[in-house]
């Protein structure tokens, strides 16, 4: 078993250097279901719409967890949203700069409010995040998408685990 390190990879498992793989070479991944090209695998990846649906669901839980003062659940949900943004930046590089900027501008203040357990500060940062998402949707031609916080807490989580 090869241990990963920080040095650049010079060879693939076949011993052929990556620099010598030409764009015309077809890399095939063998699965128990058959063979897939890297292009097929790339096309099978979920896009931003799929990721943003999960972001919205987690944003909903995040809000009500913080409102219930369940700071651990709130931070967990925020961490998961940030992880989804990282996936989005990987899958759609054209959004990388804006997604990273969004994390710094909107999620870092939320995380800090969670750290100090300040509901009012959190709520303000949360609402600014919704406004920011509307701006990004507009920028990329999706101005018809607006996140609306559901009026009720999510039913799939115990928001007050100490009860």
Tab-separated table of N, CA, C and O in Angstrom, residues 78 81-82 85-86 96-113 125 128-129 136:
chain	number	residue	atom	x	y	z
A	78	UNK	N	-23.009	23.933	9.498
A	78	UNK	CA	-22.228	24.930	8.771
A	78	UNK	C	-20.991	24.289	8.146
A	78	UNK	O	-20.664	24.561	6.982
A	81	UNK	N	-22.063	22.523	5.050
A	81	UNK	CA	-22.340	23.467	3.960
A	81	UNK	C	-21.020	23.897	3.310
A	81	UNK	O	-20.905	23.935	2.079
A	82	UNK	N	-20.035	24.205	4.126
A	82	UNK	CA	-18.728	24.603	3.592
A	82	UNK	C	-18.116	23.466	2.786
A	82	UNK	O	-17.550	23.694	1.709
A	85	UNK	N	-19.639	23.450	-0.546
A	85	UNK	CA	-19.067	24.515	-1.364
A	85	UNK	C	-17.727	24.074	-1.957
A	85	UNK	O	-17.415	24.389	-3.108
A	86	UNK	N	-16.927	23.350	-1.181
A	86	UNK	CA	-15.642	22.848	-1.699
A	86	UNK	C	-15.872	21.885	-2.859
A	86	UNK	O	-15.156	21.918	-3.858
A	96	UNK	N	-15.278	28.851	-8.266
A	96	UNK	CA	-14.352	28.725	-7.134
A	96	UNK	C	-14.123	30.036	-6.400
A	96	UNK	O	-14.248	30.093	-5.174
A	97	UNK	N	-13.788	31.082	-7.108
A	97	UNK	CA	-13.480	32.355	-6.461
A	97	UNK	C	-14.684	32.883	-5.679
A	97	UNK	O	-14.554	33.321	-4.532
A	98	UNK	N	-15.855	32.820	-6.278
A	98	UNK	CA	-17.050	33.309	-5.597
A	98	UNK	C	-17.437	32.423	-4.412
A	98	UNK	O	-17.871	32.925	-3.369
A	99	UNK	N	-17.298	31.124	-4.551
A	99	UNK	CA	-17.625	30.234	-3.434
A	99	UNK	C	-16.672	30.465	-2.258
A	99	UNK	O	-17.107	30.533	-1.107
A	100	UNK	N	-15.383	30.606	-2.561
A	100	UNK	CA	-14.419	30.887	-1.494
A	100	UNK	C	-14.707	32.235	-0.841
A	100	UNK	O	-14.629	32.371	0.381
A	101	UNK	N	-15.039	33.224	-1.646
A	101	UNK	CA	-15.384	34.537	-1.121
A	101	UNK	C	-16.631	34.493	-0.256
A	101	UNK	O	-16.716	35.168	0.775
A	102	UNK	N	-17.593	33.688	-0.675
A	102	UNK	CA	-18.829	33.540	0.096
A	102	UNK	C	-18.532	32.957	1.470
A	102	UNK	O	-19.054	33.427	2.489
A	103	UNK	N	-17.689	31.942	1.508
A	103	UNK	CA	-17.330	31.314	2.783
A	103	UNK	C	-16.714	32.352	3.717
A	103	UNK	O	-17.097	32.463	4.885
A	104	UNK	N	-15.783	33.121	3.199
A	104	UNK	CA	-15.114	34.122	4.030
A	104	UNK	C	-16.067	35.230	4.465
A	104	UNK	O	-16.072	35.644	5.623
A	105	UNK	N	-16.873	35.720	3.538
A	105	UNK	CA	-17.745	36.858	3.811
A	105	UNK	C	-18.934	36.508	4.699
A	105	UNK	O	-19.295	37.280	5.584
A	106	UNK	N	-19.532	35.347	4.474
A	106	UNK	CA	-20.783	35.019	5.158
A	106	UNK	C	-20.661	33.884	6.179
A	106	UNK	O	-21.267	33.959	7.250
A	107	UNK	N	-19.907	32.860	5.858
A	107	UNK	CA	-19.843	31.710	6.768
A	107	UNK	C	-18.867	31.920	7.922
A	107	UNK	O	-19.118	31.447	9.028
A	108	UNK	N	-17.765	32.596	7.683
A	108	UNK	CA	-16.839	32.841	8.796
A	108	UNK	C	-17.497	33.648	9.912
A	108	UNK	O	-17.357	33.273	11.090
A	109	UNK	N	-18.233	34.734	9.605
A	109	UNK	CA	-18.923	35.440	10.695
A	109	UNK	C	-19.952	34.559	11.418
A	109	UNK	O	-20.128	34.664	12.630
A	110	UNK	N	-20.623	33.679	10.673
A	110	UNK	CA	-21.566	32.763	11.310
A	110	UNK	C	-20.841	31.819	12.252
A	110	UNK	O	-21.287	31.571	13.377
A	111	UNK	N	-19.723	31.293	11.783
A	111	UNK	CA	-18.944	30.368	12.599
A	111	UNK	C	-18.438	31.053	13.873
A	111	UNK	O	-18.456	30.458	14.953
A	112	UNK	N	-18.028	32.290	13.734
A	112	UNK	CA	-17.564	33.036	14.908
A	112	UNK	C	-18.720	33.259	15.888
A	112	UNK	O	-18.545	33.128	17.107
A	113	UNK	N	-19.894	33.581	15.388
A	113	UNK	CA	-21.067	33.758	16.256
A	113	UNK	C	-21.410	32.452	16.973
A	113	UNK	O	-21.786	32.464	18.151
A	125	UNK	N	-25.752	37.416	10.807
A	125	UNK	CA	-24.865	36.819	9.795
A	125	UNK	C	-25.640	35.876	8.883
A	125	UNK	O	-25.412	35.832	7.668
A	128	UNK	N	-27.630	37.867	6.352
A	128	UNK	CA	-26.722	38.413	5.334
A	128	UNK	C	-26.324	37.323	4.343
A	128	UNK	O	-26.157	37.598	3.148
A	129	UNK	N	-26.176	36.097	4.818
A	129	UNK	CA	-25.865	34.982	3.929
A	129	UNK	C	-26.967	34.739	2.903
A	129	UNK	O	-26.693	34.454	1.740
A	136	UNK	N	-25.463	36.193	-5.674
A	136	UNK	CA	-24.729	35.254	-6.526
A	136	UNK	C	-25.648	34.574	-7.534
A	136	UNK	O	-25.264	34.359	-8.678
